[in-house]
C-alpha cells in the first residue's frame, strides 16, 4: 500500500497492507493509519507536536514528553524547513527552543493506554526527519506541498520496532490534510494487531482529535 492511498477522513485503523517507511523500508507486520482535515497550516500543526511543553494540554494519550537528548544546536538552521523554522522562532521562547523535538532529538513518551488512569508506560523515540515534500495524488494538478516528520522507536530492534510518519499537506485554503502511518516490525510485532488494536486505535484517535482542536484554536487566534 502507498501513503497516497490513505483516504482523507480515515478513522484510526490498520491498513489492509503494510506501508514502507523511510528507514525501515517495506515489510513489517502491520501499519496503523489515520487522517483528517485540519483548519490550520502545516507549520501551526507542527508547532504543536514538536513542542513537548504543549502535550499535557492537548494529548490525553501521551500526557508527558521528556527530552532525553536534545537535538543538535544547529538543527533549527540546518534541518528544519524555512517556513517552519520561522513559525517556531515566533511562537517558542528562545530559552525553550533547545527542548523542541527536532532531527536528532531523543525523547520519551509517557503513554496512557487508559487516559483516565495514572498508570502509564514509557516509549523511547528518536526524531529522524523533518522535511518538505510534494504529495502526488496523480496528475499534474494534484501535486501538493507538505511537511513530513518521522520518528522511530529506540531500544531492542529485534522484538518490536516501529517507525511513524506524519504528513501535513497544504489544502490550498489555509489549512492542511493530516496523514499518519506507523509500521511495526520485529519478532513480536505480529501480536500488536490482534491484541492491541482497540487501545492503540483509541490512543491514535485521542492524538488526532486533540491535535486538530489545539491547532485550529491556535490558527483562529492568529
Short mmCIF file of C-alpha atoms in Angstrom, two decimals:
data_model
loop_
_atom_site.label_atom_id
_atom_site.label_comp_id
_atom_site.label_asym_id
_atom_site.label_seq_id
_atom_site.Cartn_x
_atom_site.Cartn_y
_atom_site.Cartn_z
CA UNK A 1 0.00 0.00 0.00
CA UNK A 2 1.17 3.54 -0.75
CA UNK A 3 0.75 6.50 1.64
CA UNK A 4 -1.29 8.30 -1.03
CA UNK A 5 -3.88 5.52 -0.78
CA UNK A 6 -4.86 6.58 2.74
CA UNK A 7 -8.19 8.40 2.21
CA UNK A 8 -8.84 11.73 3.87
CA UNK A 9 -11.12 11.21 6.85
CA UNK A 10 -9.71 7.76 7.67
CA UNK A 11 -10.51 6.78 11.25
CA UNK A 12 -7.66 5.12 13.18
CA UNK A 13 -7.35 1.54 11.97
CA UNK A 14 -4.89 -0.94 10.49
CA UNK A 15 -4.21 -0.80 6.77
CA UNK A 16 -5.01 -3.80 4.60
CA UNK A 17 -1.32 -3.92 3.62
CA UNK A 18 1.81 -2.56 5.27
CA UNK A 19 3.28 0.78 4.18
CA UNK A 20 7.02 1.25 3.68
CA UNK A 21 8.69 3.86 5.89
CA UNK A 22 11.82 5.95 5.20
CA UNK A 23 14.37 4.00 7.25
CA UNK A 24 12.92 0.53 7.68
CA UNK A 25 11.60 0.33 4.13
CA UNK A 26 8.99 -2.24 3.04
CA UNK A 27 7.79 -5.18 5.07
CA UNK A 28 6.73 -5.29 8.68
CA UNK A 29 3.76 -6.96 10.33
CA UNK A 30 1.15 -4.18 10.27
CA UNK A 31 0.61 -0.47 9.69
CA UNK A 32 -1.67 1.76 11.75
CA UNK A 33 -3.20 4.64 9.79
CA UNK A 34 -5.49 7.65 10.15
CA UNK A 35 -6.13 11.01 8.51
CA UNK A 36 -8.17 14.16 8.99
CA UNK A 37 -8.58 17.70 7.72
CA UNK A 38 -7.28 20.46 9.99
CA UNK A 39 -8.18 24.14 9.59
CA UNK A 40 -4.61 25.23 10.33
CA UNK A 41 -1.44 25.48 8.27
CA UNK A 42 1.16 22.68 8.45
CA UNK A 43 3.56 24.91 10.41
CA UNK A 44 0.91 25.58 13.06
CA UNK A 45 0.21 21.85 13.48
CA UNK A 46 3.90 21.05 13.72
CA UNK A 47 4.35 23.87 16.21
CA UNK A 48 2.09 21.81 18.49
CA UNK A 49 3.56 18.33 18.13
CA UNK A 50 7.21 19.45 18.11
CA UNK A 51 6.88 21.32 21.41
CA UNK A 52 6.90 18.87 24.36
CA UNK A 53 5.58 21.51 26.74
CA UNK A 54 2.20 21.52 24.95
CA UNK A 55 1.36 17.82 25.32
CA UNK A 56 -0.35 17.94 28.74
CA UNK A 57 -2.81 20.50 27.34
CA UNK A 58 -3.97 18.62 24.25
CA UNK A 59 -2.86 14.99 24.32
CA UNK A 60 -4.80 12.65 26.60
CA UNK A 61 -2.89 9.65 25.25
CA UNK A 62 0.68 11.00 25.50
CA UNK A 63 0.35 13.16 28.58
CA UNK A 64 4.04 13.92 29.07
CA UNK A 65 7.17 14.06 26.91
CA UNK A 66 10.69 14.00 28.34
CA UNK A 67 13.58 15.02 26.09
CA UNK A 68 16.48 12.71 26.91
CA UNK A 69 18.95 14.00 24.31
CA UNK A 70 18.26 17.42 22.75
CA UNK A 71 18.60 17.94 19.02
CA UNK A 72 21.92 19.44 17.89
CA UNK A 73 22.12 23.21 18.30
CA UNK A 74 22.40 23.51 14.52
CA UNK A 75 19.15 21.64 13.86
CA UNK A 76 16.91 24.71 13.65
CA UNK A 77 19.11 26.27 10.96
CA UNK A 78 20.18 23.16 9.09
CA UNK A 79 17.43 20.54 9.42
CA UNK A 80 14.14 22.45 9.64
CA UNK A 81 12.22 23.82 6.62
CA UNK A 82 12.47 27.63 6.49
CA UNK A 83 8.76 28.40 6.91
CA UNK A 84 8.51 26.05 9.87
CA UNK A 85 11.67 27.45 11.46
CA UNK A 86 10.22 30.96 11.19
CA UNK A 87 6.99 29.84 12.83
CA UNK A 88 8.77 28.03 15.66
CA UNK A 89 11.01 31.05 16.26
CA UNK A 90 7.96 33.30 16.50
CA UNK A 91 5.92 31.14 18.88
CA UNK A 92 8.53 29.44 21.09
CA UNK A 93 10.66 31.46 23.50
CA UNK A 94 14.39 31.34 22.81
CA UNK A 95 15.06 29.67 26.17
CA UNK A 96 12.66 26.83 25.30
CA UNK A 97 13.85 26.11 21.74
CA UNK A 98 16.60 23.65 22.76
CA UNK A 99 13.83 21.38 24.06
CA UNK A 100 11.94 21.17 20.76
CA UNK A 101 11.59 17.82 19.01
CA UNK A 102 13.85 18.36 16.01
CA UNK A 103 16.03 15.96 13.98
CA UNK A 104 18.48 14.19 16.26
CA UNK A 105 16.38 14.59 19.41
CA UNK A 106 15.80 11.51 21.55
CA UNK A 107 12.78 11.60 23.81
CA UNK A 108 10.37 9.52 25.85
CA UNK A 109 6.58 9.43 25.54
CA UNK A 110 4.56 8.76 28.69
CA UNK A 111 1.80 6.63 27.17
CA UNK A 112 -1.57 6.29 28.90
CA UNK A 113 -3.45 3.46 27.20
CA UNK A 114 -6.30 4.33 29.58
CA UNK A 115 -6.40 8.14 29.52
CA UNK A 116 -8.30 8.28 32.81
CA UNK A 117 -5.72 6.18 34.65
CA UNK A 118 -2.48 7.35 36.24
CA UNK A 119 -0.89 4.12 35.04
CA UNK A 120 1.45 4.62 32.10
CA UNK A 121 4.34 3.10 30.21
CA UNK A 122 7.27 4.77 28.51
CA UNK A 123 8.23 4.61 24.85
CA UNK A 124 11.65 5.90 23.79
CA UNK A 125 11.86 7.55 20.38
CA UNK A 126 14.24 9.39 18.08
CA UNK A 127 13.17 12.05 15.57
CA UNK A 128 14.96 11.28 12.31
CA UNK A 129 13.42 13.50 9.64
CA UNK A 130 11.66 16.84 9.30
CA UNK A 131 11.38 17.71 5.65
CA UNK A 132 9.37 19.34 2.92
CA UNK A 133 7.91 17.09 0.25
CA UNK A 134 5.37 17.07 -2.57
CA UNK A 135 2.41 14.71 -2.34
CA UNK A 136 1.38 13.47 -5.76
CA UNK A 137 -2.13 12.02 -5.84
CA UNK A 138 -1.96 11.54 -9.62
CA UNK A 139 -1.98 14.11 -12.41
CA UNK A 140 -0.07 17.38 -12.72
CA UNK A 141 -2.80 19.33 -10.90
CA UNK A 142 -2.78 17.01 -7.89
CA UNK A 143 0.66 17.87 -6.52
CA UNK A 144 0.51 19.45 -3.07
CA UNK A 145 3.31 20.74 -0.85
CA UNK A 146 3.66 19.46 2.67
CA UNK A 147 5.95 18.86 5.63
CA UNK A 148 6.76 15.39 6.91
CA UNK A 149 8.02 14.43 10.38
CA UNK A 150 9.37 10.95 11.12
CA UNK A 151 10.35 9.26 14.35
CA UNK A 152 11.25 5.71 15.29
CA UNK A 153 11.45 3.66 18.45
CA UNK A 154 14.71 3.17 20.31
CA UNK A 155 15.79 0.05 22.17
CA UNK A 156 15.66 -3.61 21.18
CA UNK A 157 15.13 -3.69 17.39
CA UNK A 158 14.54 -7.44 17.21
CA UNK A 159 11.39 -7.89 19.26
CA UNK A 160 9.37 -4.79 18.31
CA UNK A 161 10.40 -1.69 16.44
CA UNK A 162 8.23 0.92 14.78
CA UNK A 163 8.58 3.94 12.54
CA UNK A 164 5.90 6.62 12.44
CA UNK A 165 5.39 9.10 9.61
CA UNK A 166 3.15 12.16 9.91
CA UNK A 167 2.46 14.28 6.83
CA UNK A 168 0.86 17.72 6.85
CA UNK A 169 -0.20 18.63 3.31
CA UNK A 170 -1.39 22.11 2.28
CA UNK A 171 -5.03 22.05 1.19
CA UNK A 172 -4.92 25.30 -0.81
CA UNK A 173 -7.29 27.07 1.59
CA UNK A 174 -5.00 27.86 4.51
CA UNK A 175 -5.49 24.52 6.21
CA UNK A 176 -3.98 21.09 5.75
CA UNK A 177 -4.65 17.41 5.30
CA UNK A 178 -3.04 15.33 8.04
CA UNK A 179 -1.96 11.77 7.22
CA UNK A 180 -0.40 9.37 9.72
CA UNK A 181 1.04 5.89 9.25
CA UNK A 182 3.14 3.76 11.58
CA UNK A 183 4.59 0.40 10.59
CA UNK A 184 5.59 -2.23 13.13
CA UNK A 185 8.48 -4.68 12.66
CA UNK A 186 10.16 -7.37 14.75
CA UNK A 187 9.61 -10.85 16.12
CA UNK A 188 6.75 -9.83 18.41
CA UNK A 189 5.17 -7.19 16.17
CA UNK A 190 2.64 -9.72 14.87
CA UNK A 191 0.85 -9.51 18.24
CA UNK A 192 0.09 -5.78 18.04
CA UNK A 193 -2.85 -6.03 15.67
CA UNK A 194 -4.76 -8.91 17.31
CA UNK A 195 -4.08 -7.91 20.92
CA UNK A 196 -3.60 -4.11 20.90
CA UNK A 197 -5.83 -2.89 18.05
CA UNK A 198 -8.50 -1.41 20.33
CA UNK A 199 -6.31 0.52 22.77
CA UNK A 200 -3.94 1.66 20.01
CA UNK A 201 -6.76 2.90 17.78
CA UNK A 202 -8.30 4.75 20.72
CA UNK A 203 -4.96 6.36 21.55
CA UNK A 204 -4.44 7.47 17.97
CA UNK A 205 -7.97 8.90 17.91
CA UNK A 206 -7.21 10.92 21.05
CA UNK A 207 -3.99 12.16 19.41
CA UNK A 208 -5.75 13.10 16.16
CA UNK A 209 -8.69 14.85 17.80
CA UNK A 210 -6.54 16.63 20.37
CA UNK A 211 -4.08 17.93 17.79
CA UNK A 212 -6.88 19.09 15.49
CA UNK A 213 -8.59 21.01 18.29
CA UNK A 214 -5.37 22.63 19.54
CA UNK A 215 -4.05 23.58 16.09
CA UNK A 216 -7.36 25.04 14.96
CA UNK A 217 -7.62 27.10 18.15
CA UNK A 218 -4.13 28.49 17.55
CA UNK A 219 -4.91 29.27 13.92
CA UNK A 220 -8.13 31.07 14.87
CA UNK A 221 -6.25 33.18 17.42
CA UNK A 222 -3.67 34.42 14.92
#
